[in-house]
Amino acid sequence: MTDAALPLNLDAPDPVEADADSAAPRGPRGIQSVEVGGQLLIALAHVGRPMALKDLAREAGMVPAKAHPYLVSFGKLGLVVQDAGSGHYGLGPLALQLGLISLQQFDPVRLASAELPALAQQVGHTVAIAVWGNRGPTVVRLEEGPTAVHVNMRHGTVVSLDGTASGLLFAAHRPAAEVAQVLRAESGHAPDAGFAATLAQVRAQGWAARVDGSMPGVSALATPVFDGFGAMVLALVAIGPSAALPVDAASPLLAPLRDAAQAISRRIGWRG
């Protein structure tokens, strides 16, 4: 039989293309137009203020004529609103409702608790979650690491404001009057200039540490978790023997603690 007599299957895939397709990972199929239009919402959330059509389109990587129909549809849904005076587009009431519902669903303590076992293994020390309670910094979760440290601490323990890393971190970010009240109850003294300078340093560097603070031979390093309003909601703390837990800016524990804190912060709305 000659080549001309062979039947042709025009629908058969090219062997090279077929191999490439089979090798390429296939994810869930989505709607491309939704993903394209969603860039406008991402741009509004990223910039954080109402924008003119041309500026919004540029931020989303498209021309105004392409962006406008998406904005009309988003406006009908309440995802965006257009100011009658300026013509600028901003996030609408439905976007606000979705944001508030999302914040209710993401409990920062629950999210942080899920990260503790892996974080303890990564830093090689006991890690804890502290929140601000009615008597000051309070430990609500504790995960022992490979290097056990015996401290008189359990869930619900209220720790020192001045003598612990988590205490300093909260003192640096809570209202001054509230901090002064807790400090007086704890030590009988009002905050002085030295304490204020320490808190200023904590705010500037974004973490806190205490060596031999509340307990001799035990040190701690803490990083803050912030919510979508920029308020500190909890501290992630690494605790260990002072001889084995470095607490300066070059500490290898600082990066994993900070990365975990920032990841949790972003999930509850922090924009950083």
PDB file of C-alpha atoms in Angstrom:
ATOM      1  CA  MET A   1       0.000   0.000   0.000  1.00  0.00           C
ATOM      2  CA  THR A   2       1.388   3.415  -0.907  1.00  0.00           C
ATOM      3  CA  ASP A   3       1.564   6.395   1.427  1.00  0.00           C
ATOM      4  CA  ALA A   4      -1.197   8.096  -0.490  1.00  0.00           C
ATOM      5  CA  ALA A   5      -3.504   5.179   0.229  1.00  0.00           C
ATOM      6  CA  LEU A   6      -2.988   5.314   3.981  1.00  0.00           C
ATOM      7  CA  PRO A   7      -6.027   6.712   5.900  1.00  0.00           C
ATOM      8  CA  LEU A   8      -5.422  10.054   7.550  1.00  0.00           C
ATOM      9  CA  ASN A   9      -6.649  10.730  11.090  1.00  0.00           C
ATOM     10  CA  LEU A  10      -6.721  14.502  11.268  1.00  0.00           C
ATOM     11  CA  ASP A  11      -7.981  14.449  14.840  1.00  0.00           C
ATOM     12  CA  ALA A  12      -5.042  12.476  16.189  1.00  0.00           C
ATOM     13  CA  PRO A  13      -2.789  14.580  18.472  1.00  0.00           C
ATOM     14  CA  ASP A  14       0.776  15.217  17.505  1.00  0.00           C
ATOM     15  CA  PRO A  15       2.982  12.721  19.461  1.00  0.00           C
ATOM     16  CA  VAL A  16       5.250  15.463  20.767  1.00  0.00           C
ATOM     17  CA  GLU A  17       2.304  17.595  21.890  1.00  0.00           C
ATOM     18  CA  ALA A  18       0.635  14.575  23.462  1.00  0.00           C
ATOM     19  CA  ASP A  19       3.744  13.774  25.465  1.00  0.00           C
ATOM     20  CA  ALA A  20       4.055  17.390  26.583  1.00  0.00           C
ATOM     21  CA  ASP A  21       0.405  17.507  27.614  1.00  0.00           C
ATOM     22  CA  SER A  22       0.660  14.280  29.587  1.00  0.00           C
ATOM     23  CA  ALA A  23       3.792  15.507  31.347  1.00  0.00           C
ATOM     24  CA  ALA A  24       2.377  18.930  32.271  1.00  0.00           C
ATOM     25  CA  PRO A  25       0.553  19.079  35.617  1.00  0.00           C
ATOM     26  CA  ARG A  26      -3.154  19.733  35.276  1.00  0.00           C
ATOM     27  CA  GLY A  27      -4.840  21.865  37.898  1.00  0.00           C
ATOM     28  CA  PRO A  28      -8.543  22.463  38.463  1.00  0.00           C
ATOM     29  CA  ARG A  29     -10.154  24.148  35.473  1.00  0.00           C
ATOM     30  CA  GLY A  30     -11.231  27.735  36.126  1.00  0.00           C
ATOM     31  CA  ILE A  31     -13.004  30.558  34.321  1.00  0.00           C
ATOM     32  CA  GLN A  32     -10.372  32.739  32.698  1.00  0.00           C
ATOM     33  CA  SER A  33     -12.594  35.821  32.470  1.00  0.00           C
ATOM     34  CA  VAL A  34     -13.209  35.679  36.227  1.00  0.00           C
ATOM     35  CA  GLU A  35      -9.481  35.487  36.879  1.00  0.00           C
ATOM     36  CA  VAL A  36      -8.834  38.403  34.515  1.00  0.00           C
ATOM     37  CA  GLY A  37     -11.525  40.582  36.065  1.00  0.00           C
ATOM     38  CA  GLY A  38     -10.376  39.607  39.524  1.00  0.00           C
ATOM     39  CA  GLN A  39      -7.138  41.481  38.888  1.00  0.00           C
ATOM     40  CA  LEU A  40      -9.137  44.708  39.214  1.00  0.00           C
ATOM     41  CA  LEU A  41     -10.326  43.694  42.688  1.00  0.00           C
ATOM     42  CA  ILE A  42      -6.794  42.679  43.647  1.00  0.00           C
ATOM     43  CA  ALA A  43      -5.548  46.072  42.462  1.00  0.00           C
ATOM     44  CA  LEU A  44      -8.158  47.938  44.547  1.00  0.00           C
ATOM     45  CA  ALA A  45      -7.275  45.898  47.622  1.00  0.00           C
ATOM     46  CA  HIS A  46      -3.550  46.404  47.037  1.00  0.00           C
ATOM     47  CA  VAL A  47      -3.721  50.183  46.555  1.00  0.00           C
ATOM     48  CA  GLY A  48      -6.256  50.622  49.353  1.00  0.00           C
ATOM     49  CA  ARG A  49      -8.065  53.684  47.975  1.00  0.00           C
ATOM     50  CA  PRO A  50     -10.538  54.580  45.192  1.00  0.00           C
ATOM     51  CA  MET A  51      -8.918  54.981  41.788  1.00  0.00           C
ATOM     52  CA  ALA A  52      -9.681  56.523  38.405  1.00  0.00           C
ATOM     53  CA  LEU A  53     -10.489  54.056  35.638  1.00  0.00           C
ATOM     54  CA  LYS A  54      -7.215  54.572  33.779  1.00  0.00           C
ATOM     55  CA  ASP A  55      -5.133  54.192  36.944  1.00  0.00           C
ATOM     56  CA  LEU A  56      -7.039  51.116  38.079  1.00  0.00           C
ATOM     57  CA  ALA A  57      -6.763  49.491  34.663  1.00  0.00           C
ATOM     58  CA  ARG A  58      -3.028  50.163  34.546  1.00  0.00           C
ATOM     59  CA  GLU A  59      -2.565  48.683  38.026  1.00  0.00           C
ATOM     60  CA  ALA A  60      -4.440  45.554  36.881  1.00  0.00           C
ATOM     61  CA  GLY A  61      -2.418  45.273  33.672  1.00  0.00           C
ATOM     62  CA  MET A  62      -5.177  46.011  31.169  1.00  0.00           C
ATOM     63  CA  VAL A  63      -6.511  48.867  29.037  1.00  0.00           C
ATOM     64  CA  PRO A  64      -9.476  50.966  30.299  1.00  0.00           C
ATOM     65  CA  ALA A  65     -11.814  49.736  27.556  1.00  0.00           C
ATOM     66  CA  LYS A  66     -11.266  46.171  28.743  1.00  0.00           C
ATOM     67  CA  ALA A  67     -11.542  47.014  32.431  1.00  0.00           C
ATOM     68  CA  HIS A  68     -14.802  48.987  32.219  1.00  0.00           C
ATOM     69  CA  PRO A  69     -17.228  46.085  31.482  1.00  0.00           C
ATOM     70  CA  TYR A  70     -15.804  44.139  34.401  1.00  0.00           C
ATOM     71  CA  LEU A  71     -16.310  47.129  36.691  1.00  0.00           C
ATOM     72  CA  VAL A  72     -19.912  47.496  35.531  1.00  0.00           C
ATOM     73  CA  SER A  73     -20.612  43.866  36.435  1.00  0.00           C
ATOM     74  CA  PHE A  74     -18.774  44.136  39.746  1.00  0.00           C
ATOM     75  CA  GLY A  75     -20.827  47.251  40.488  1.00  0.00           C
ATOM     76  CA  LYS A  76     -24.081  45.353  39.939  1.00  0.00           C
ATOM     77  CA  LEU A  77     -22.896  42.749  42.441  1.00  0.00           C
ATOM     78  CA  GLY A  78     -21.791  45.348  45.000  1.00  0.00           C
ATOM     79  CA  LEU A  79     -18.127  44.394  44.796  1.00  0.00           C
ATOM     80  CA  VAL A  80     -17.189  47.888  43.602  1.00  0.00           C
ATOM     81  CA  VAL A  81     -18.814  51.311  43.735  1.00  0.00           C
ATOM     82  CA  GLN A  82     -18.203  54.380  41.605  1.00  0.00           C
ATOM     83  CA  ASP A  83     -18.147  57.788  43.244  1.00  0.00           C
ATOM     84  CA  ALA A  84     -20.678  60.045  41.542  1.00  0.00           C
ATOM     85  CA  GLY A  85     -18.490  63.121  41.891  1.00  0.00           C
ATOM     86  CA  SER A  86     -14.996  61.962  40.999  1.00  0.00           C
ATOM     87  CA  GLY A  87     -15.887  58.863  38.998  1.00  0.00           C
ATOM     88  CA  HIS A  88     -13.303  56.889  40.959  1.00  0.00           C
ATOM     89  CA  TYR A  89     -13.880  53.215  41.682  1.00  0.00           C
ATOM     90  CA  GLY A  90     -13.573  51.703  45.146  1.00  0.00           C
ATOM     91  CA  LEU A  91     -14.486  48.471  46.904  1.00  0.00           C
ATOM     92  CA  GLY A  92     -18.227  48.142  47.508  1.00  0.00           C
ATOM     93  CA  PRO A  93     -20.488  46.900  50.319  1.00  0.00           C
ATOM     94  CA  LEU A  94     -20.337  43.241  49.276  1.00  0.00           C
ATOM     95  CA  ALA A  95     -16.529  43.356  49.441  1.00  0.00           C
ATOM     96  CA  LEU A  96     -16.827  44.749  52.965  1.00  0.00           C
ATOM     97  CA  GLN A  97     -19.257  42.019  53.998  1.00  0.00           C
ATOM     98  CA  LEU A  98     -17.006  39.319  52.565  1.00  0.00           C
ATOM     99  CA  GLY A  99     -14.035  40.778  54.422  1.00  0.00           C
ATOM    100  CA  LEU A 100     -15.849  40.871  57.740  1.00  0.00           C
ATOM    101  CA  ILE A 101     -17.115  37.316  57.343  1.00  0.00           C
ATOM    102  CA  SER A 102     -13.598  36.173  56.437  1.00  0.00           C
ATOM    103  CA  LEU A 103     -12.198  37.800  59.580  1.00  0.00           C
ATOM    104  CA  GLN A 104     -14.798  35.974  61.679  1.00  0.00           C
ATOM    105  CA  GLN A 105     -13.841  32.648  60.128  1.00  0.00           C
ATOM    106  CA  PHE A 106     -10.105  33.014  60.700  1.00  0.00           C
ATOM    107  CA  ASP A 107      -9.413  32.829  64.416  1.00  0.00           C
ATOM    108  CA  PRO A 108      -5.753  33.858  64.864  1.00  0.00           C
ATOM    109  CA  VAL A 109      -5.188  31.545  67.852  1.00  0.00           C
ATOM    110  CA  ARG A 110      -6.551  28.579  65.912  1.00  0.00           C
ATOM    111  CA  LEU A 111      -4.402  29.414  62.898  1.00  0.00           C
ATOM    112  CA  ALA A 112      -1.288  29.888  65.031  1.00  0.00           C
ATOM    113  CA  SER A 113      -1.952  26.691  67.001  1.00  0.00           C
ATOM    114  CA  ALA A 114      -1.881  24.681  63.787  1.00  0.00           C
ATOM    115  CA  GLU A 115       1.605  26.043  63.060  1.00  0.00           C
ATOM    116  CA  LEU A 116       3.131  25.326  66.477  1.00  0.00           C
ATOM    117  CA  PRO A 117       4.232  21.671  66.068  1.00  0.00           C
ATOM    118  CA  ALA A 118       6.156  22.329  62.853  1.00  0.00           C
ATOM    119  CA  LEU A 119       7.537  25.606  64.214  1.00  0.00           C
ATOM    120  CA  ALA A 120       8.825  23.900  67.367  1.00  0.00           C
ATOM    121  CA  GLN A 121      10.683  21.345  65.257  1.00  0.00           C
ATOM    122  CA  GLN A 122      12.058  24.055  62.985  1.00  0.00           C
ATOM    123  CA  VAL A 123      13.459  26.286  65.719  1.00  0.00           C
ATOM    124  CA  GLY A 124      14.435  23.356  67.929  1.00  0.00           C
ATOM    125  CA  HIS A 125      12.888  24.827  71.078  1.00  0.00           C
ATOM    126  CA  THR A 126       9.586  25.063  72.910  1.00  0.00           C
ATOM    127  CA  VAL A 127       7.218  27.546  71.272  1.00  0.00           C
ATOM    128  CA  ALA A 128       4.166  29.232  72.714  1.00  0.00           C
ATOM    129  CA  ILE A 129       1.283  31.537  71.829  1.00  0.00           C
ATOM    130  CA  ALA A 130       0.560  34.464  74.126  1.00  0.00           C
ATOM    131  CA  VAL A 131      -2.446  36.783  73.926  1.00  0.00           C
ATOM    132  CA  TRP A 132      -3.423  39.890  75.847  1.00  0.00           C
ATOM    133  CA  GLY A 133      -5.760  39.038  78.713  1.00  0.00           C
ATOM    134  CA  ASN A 134      -7.435  41.114  81.402  1.00  0.00           C
ATOM    135  CA  ARG A 135      -4.318  40.779  83.596  1.00  0.00           C
ATOM    136  CA  GLY A 136      -1.723  41.115  80.861  1.00  0.00           C
ATOM    137  CA  PRO A 137       0.123  38.697  78.535  1.00  0.00           C
ATOM    138  CA  THR A 138      -1.322  35.201  78.869  1.00  0.00           C
ATOM    139  CA  VAL A 139      -0.023  31.901  77.485  1.00  0.00           C
ATOM    140  CA  VAL A 140      -2.801  30.021  75.664  1.00  0.00           C
ATOM    141  CA  ARG A 141      -0.851  27.349  73.748  1.00  0.00           C
ATOM    142  CA  LEU A 142       2.451  25.592  74.399  1.00  0.00           C
ATOM    143  CA  GLU A 143       4.322  23.128  72.170  1.00  0.00           C
ATOM    144  CA  GLU A 144       7.471  21.456  73.451  1.00  0.00           C
ATOM    145  CA  GLY A 145      10.387  21.240  71.063  1.00  0.00           C
ATOM    146  CA  PRO A 146      13.229  18.738  70.707  1.00  0.00           C
ATOM    147  CA  THR A 147      15.142  20.605  73.423  1.00  0.00           C
ATOM    148  CA  ALA A 148      12.904  20.380  76.453  1.00  0.00           C
ATOM    149  CA  VAL A 149      12.956  23.287  78.871  1.00  0.00           C
ATOM    150  CA  HIS A 150      11.291  22.906  82.220  1.00  0.00           C
ATOM    151  CA  VAL A 151       9.446  26.098  83.062  1.00  0.00           C
ATOM    152  CA  ASN A 152       6.576  26.678  85.420  1.00  0.00           C
ATOM    153  CA  MET A 153       4.227  27.542  82.591  1.00  0.00           C
ATOM    154  CA  ARG A 154       0.953  26.090  81.364  1.00  0.00           C
ATOM    155  CA  HIS A 155      -2.083  27.194  79.415  1.00  0.00           C
ATOM    156  CA  GLY A 156      -3.581  30.255  81.088  1.00  0.00           C
ATOM    157  CA  THR A 157      -0.344  31.382  82.755  1.00  0.00           C
ATOM    158  CA  VAL A 158      -0.089  35.178  83.018  1.00  0.00           C
ATOM    159  CA  VAL A 159       3.502  36.222  82.360  1.00  0.00           C
ATOM    160  CA  SER A 160       5.476  39.306  83.320  1.00  0.00           C
ATOM    161  CA  LEU A 161       5.076  42.436  81.236  1.00  0.00           C
ATOM    162  CA  ASP A 162       8.659  43.597  81.752  1.00  0.00           C
ATOM    163  CA  GLY A 163      10.359  40.261  82.359  1.00  0.00           C
ATOM    164  CA  THR A 164       9.297  38.311  79.254  1.00  0.00           C
ATOM    165  CA  ALA A 165       9.710  38.713  75.502  1.00  0.00           C
ATOM    166  CA  SER A 166       5.976  38.433  74.878  1.00  0.00           C
ATOM    167  CA  GLY A 167       5.312  40.957  77.638  1.00  0.00           C
ATOM    168  CA  LEU A 168       7.661  43.506  76.059  1.00  0.00           C
ATOM    169  CA  LEU A 169       6.096  42.900  72.663  1.00  0.00           C
ATOM    170  CA  PHE A 170       2.577  43.580  73.944  1.00  0.00           C
ATOM    171  CA  ALA A 171       3.757  46.563  75.974  1.00  0.00           C
ATOM    172  CA  ALA A 172       5.219  48.041  72.791  1.00  0.00           C
ATOM    173  CA  HIS A 173       1.922  47.747  70.910  1.00  0.00           C
ATOM    174  CA  ARG A 174      -0.853  48.167  73.498  1.00  0.00           C
ATOM    175  CA  PRO A 175      -2.206  51.586  74.570  1.00  0.00           C
ATOM    176  CA  ALA A 176       0.157  53.330  76.983  1.00  0.00           C
ATOM    177  CA  ALA A 177      -2.476  53.781  79.714  1.00  0.00           C
ATOM    178  CA  GLU A 178      -3.341  50.081  79.623  1.00  0.00           C
ATOM    179  CA  VAL A 179       0.324  49.090  79.798  1.00  0.00           C
ATOM    180  CA  ALA A 180       0.960  51.450  82.718  1.00  0.00           C
ATOM    181  CA  GLN A 181      -1.956  49.966  84.654  1.00  0.00           C
ATOM    182  CA  VAL A 182      -0.714  46.380  84.223  1.00  0.00           C
ATOM    183  CA  LEU A 183       2.872  47.366  85.034  1.00  0.00           C
ATOM    184  CA  ARG A 184       1.812  49.075  88.270  1.00  0.00           C
ATOM    185  CA  ALA A 185      -0.177  46.001  89.294  1.00  0.00           C
ATOM    186  CA  GLU A 186       2.810  43.794  88.496  1.00  0.00           C
ATOM    187  CA  SER A 187       5.681  45.773  89.992  1.00  0.00           C
ATOM    188  CA  GLY A 188       4.154  48.694  91.834  1.00  0.00           C
ATOM    189  CA  HIS A 189       6.020  51.117  89.578  1.00  0.00           C
ATOM    190  CA  ALA A 190       4.978  53.284  86.656  1.00  0.00           C
ATOM    191  CA  PRO A 191       6.823  53.023  83.316  1.00  0.00           C
ATOM    192  CA  ASP A 192      10.066  55.029  83.360  1.00  0.00           C
ATOM    193  CA  ALA A 193      12.261  56.460  80.605  1.00  0.00           C
ATOM    194  CA  GLY A 194      14.330  53.283  80.371  1.00  0.00           C
ATOM    195  CA  PHE A 195      11.231  51.138  79.856  1.00  0.00           C
ATOM    196  CA  ALA A 196       9.924  53.558  77.223  1.00  0.00           C
ATOM    197  CA  ALA A 197      13.254  53.383  75.364  1.00  0.00           C
ATOM    198  CA  THR A 198      13.138  49.587  75.405  1.00  0.00           C
ATOM    199  CA  LEU A 199       9.625  49.603  73.933  1.00  0.00           C
ATOM    200  CA  ALA A 200      10.679  52.043  71.221  1.00  0.00           C
ATOM    201  CA  GLN A 201      13.485  49.669  70.245  1.00  0.00           C
ATOM    202  CA  VAL A 202      11.068  46.716  70.174  1.00  0.00           C
ATOM    203  CA  ARG A 203       8.720  48.600  67.840  1.00  0.00           C
ATOM    204  CA  ALA A 204      11.601  49.603  65.570  1.00  0.00           C
ATOM    205  CA  GLN A 205      13.089  46.115  65.223  1.00  0.00           C
ATOM    206  CA  GLY A 206       9.798  44.209  65.119  1.00  0.00           C
ATOM    207  CA  TRP A 207      10.645  41.581  67.755  1.00  0.00           C
ATOM    208  CA  ALA A 208      11.449  41.288  71.456  1.00  0.00           C
ATOM    209  CA  ALA A 209      13.779  39.195  73.575  1.00  0.00           C
ATOM    210  CA  ARG A 210      14.521  38.573  77.228  1.00  0.00           C
ATOM    211  CA  VAL A 211      17.563  36.805  78.659  1.00  0.00           C
ATOM    212  CA  ASP A 212      17.140  35.293  82.137  1.00  0.00           C
ATOM    213  CA  GLY A 213      13.944  37.309  82.517  1.00  0.00           C
ATOM    214  CA  SER A 214      11.287  35.782  84.726  1.00  0.00           C
ATOM    215  CA  MET A 215      13.356  32.663  85.328  1.00  0.00           C
ATOM    216  CA  PRO A 216      17.169  32.430  85.589  1.00  0.00           C
ATOM    217  CA  GLY A 217      18.698  30.329  82.835  1.00  0.00           C
ATOM    218  CA  VAL A 218      15.692  30.661  80.533  1.00  0.00           C
ATOM    219  CA  SER A 219      15.462  33.089  77.617  1.00  0.00           C
ATOM    220  CA  ALA A 220      12.822  33.856  74.995  1.00  0.00           C
ATOM    221  CA  LEU A 221      12.394  35.444  71.582  1.00  0.00           C
ATOM    222  CA  ALA A 222       9.004  36.714  70.380  1.00  0.00           C
ATOM    223  CA  THR A 223       7.461  38.070  67.175  1.00  0.00           C
ATOM    224  CA  PRO A 224       4.054  39.767  66.768  1.00  0.00           C
ATOM    225  CA  VAL A 225       0.965  38.758  64.799  1.00  0.00           C
ATOM    226  CA  PHE A 226      -1.185  41.665  63.567  1.00  0.00           C
ATOM    227  CA  ASP A 227      -4.784  41.713  62.339  1.00  0.00           C
ATOM    228  CA  GLY A 228      -6.245  43.602  59.389  1.00  0.00           C
ATOM    229  CA  PHE A 229      -6.521  46.784  61.456  1.00  0.00           C
ATOM    230  CA  GLY A 230      -2.831  46.714  62.403  1.00  0.00           C
ATOM    231  CA  ALA A 231      -3.503  45.695  66.011  1.00  0.00           C
ATOM    232  CA  MET A 232      -1.283  43.083  67.627  1.00  0.00           C
ATOM    233  CA  VAL A 233      -3.412  40.036  68.475  1.00  0.00           C
ATOM    234  CA  LEU A 234      -0.856  37.492  69.677  1.00  0.00           C
ATOM    235  CA  ALA A 235       2.832  36.737  70.078  1.00  0.00           C
ATOM    236  CA  LEU A 236       4.723  33.708  68.815  1.00  0.00           C
ATOM    237  CA  VAL A 237       7.421  32.891  71.371  1.00  0.00           C
ATOM    238  CA  ALA A 238      10.441  30.575  71.332  1.00  0.00           C
ATOM    239  CA  ILE A 239      11.584  29.557  74.838  1.00  0.00           C
ATOM    240  CA  GLY A 240      14.768  27.728  75.756  1.00  0.00           C
ATOM    241  CA  PRO A 241      17.895  27.532  77.912  1.00  0.00           C
ATOM    242  CA  SER A 242      19.796  30.811  77.802  1.00  0.00           C
ATOM    243  CA  ALA A 243      22.989  29.012  76.820  1.00  0.00           C
ATOM    244  CA  ALA A 244      21.358  27.448  73.743  1.00  0.00           C
ATOM    245  CA  LEU A 245      18.847  30.070  72.596  1.00  0.00           C
ATOM    246  CA  PRO A 246      20.402  33.070  70.786  1.00  0.00           C
ATOM    247  CA  VAL A 247      18.253  36.183  71.068  1.00  0.00           C
ATOM    248  CA  ASP A 248      20.104  38.820  69.044  1.00  0.00           C
ATOM    249  CA  ALA A 249      19.360  40.090  65.538  1.00  0.00           C
ATOM    250  CA  ALA A 250      21.543  37.345  64.029  1.00  0.00           C
ATOM    251  CA  SER A 251      19.630  34.541  65.774  1.00  0.00           C
ATOM    252  CA  PRO A 252      18.685  31.704  63.389  1.00  0.00           C
ATOM    253  CA  LEU A 253      15.396  31.442  65.279  1.00  0.00           C
ATOM    254  CA  LEU A 254      14.284  34.926  64.273  1.00  0.00           C
ATOM    255  CA  ALA A 255      13.560  34.250  60.584  1.00  0.00           C
ATOM    256  CA  PRO A 256      11.240  31.220  61.081  1.00  0.00           C
ATOM    257  CA  LEU A 257       9.409  32.965  63.933  1.00  0.00           C
ATOM    258  CA  ARG A 258       8.971  36.124  61.885  1.00  0.00           C
ATOM    259  CA  ASP A 259       7.941  34.228  58.746  1.00  0.00           C
ATOM    260  CA  ALA A 260       5.302  32.267  60.666  1.00  0.00           C
ATOM    261  CA  ALA A 261       3.970  35.418  62.352  1.00  0.00           C
ATOM    262  CA  GLN A 262       3.739  37.298  59.060  1.00  0.00           C
ATOM    263  CA  ALA A 263       2.037  34.384  57.297  1.00  0.00           C
ATOM    264  CA  ILE A 264      -0.623  34.213  60.020  1.00  0.00           C
ATOM    265  CA  SER A 265      -0.977  38.007  59.955  1.00  0.00           C
ATOM    266  CA  ARG A 266      -1.621  38.004  56.207  1.00  0.00           C
ATOM    267  CA  ARG A 267      -4.298  35.322  56.595  1.00  0.00           C
ATOM    268  CA  ILE A 268      -6.240  37.515  59.011  1.00  0.00           C
ATOM    269  CA  GLY A 269      -6.040  40.625  56.858  1.00  0.00           C
ATOM    270  CA  TRP A 270      -2.748  42.313  57.747  1.00  0.00           C
ATOM    271  CA  ARG A 271      -1.248  44.158  54.807  1.00  0.00           C
ATOM    272  CA  GLY A 272       2.138  44.914  56.277  1.00  0.00           C
TER     273      GLY A 272
END
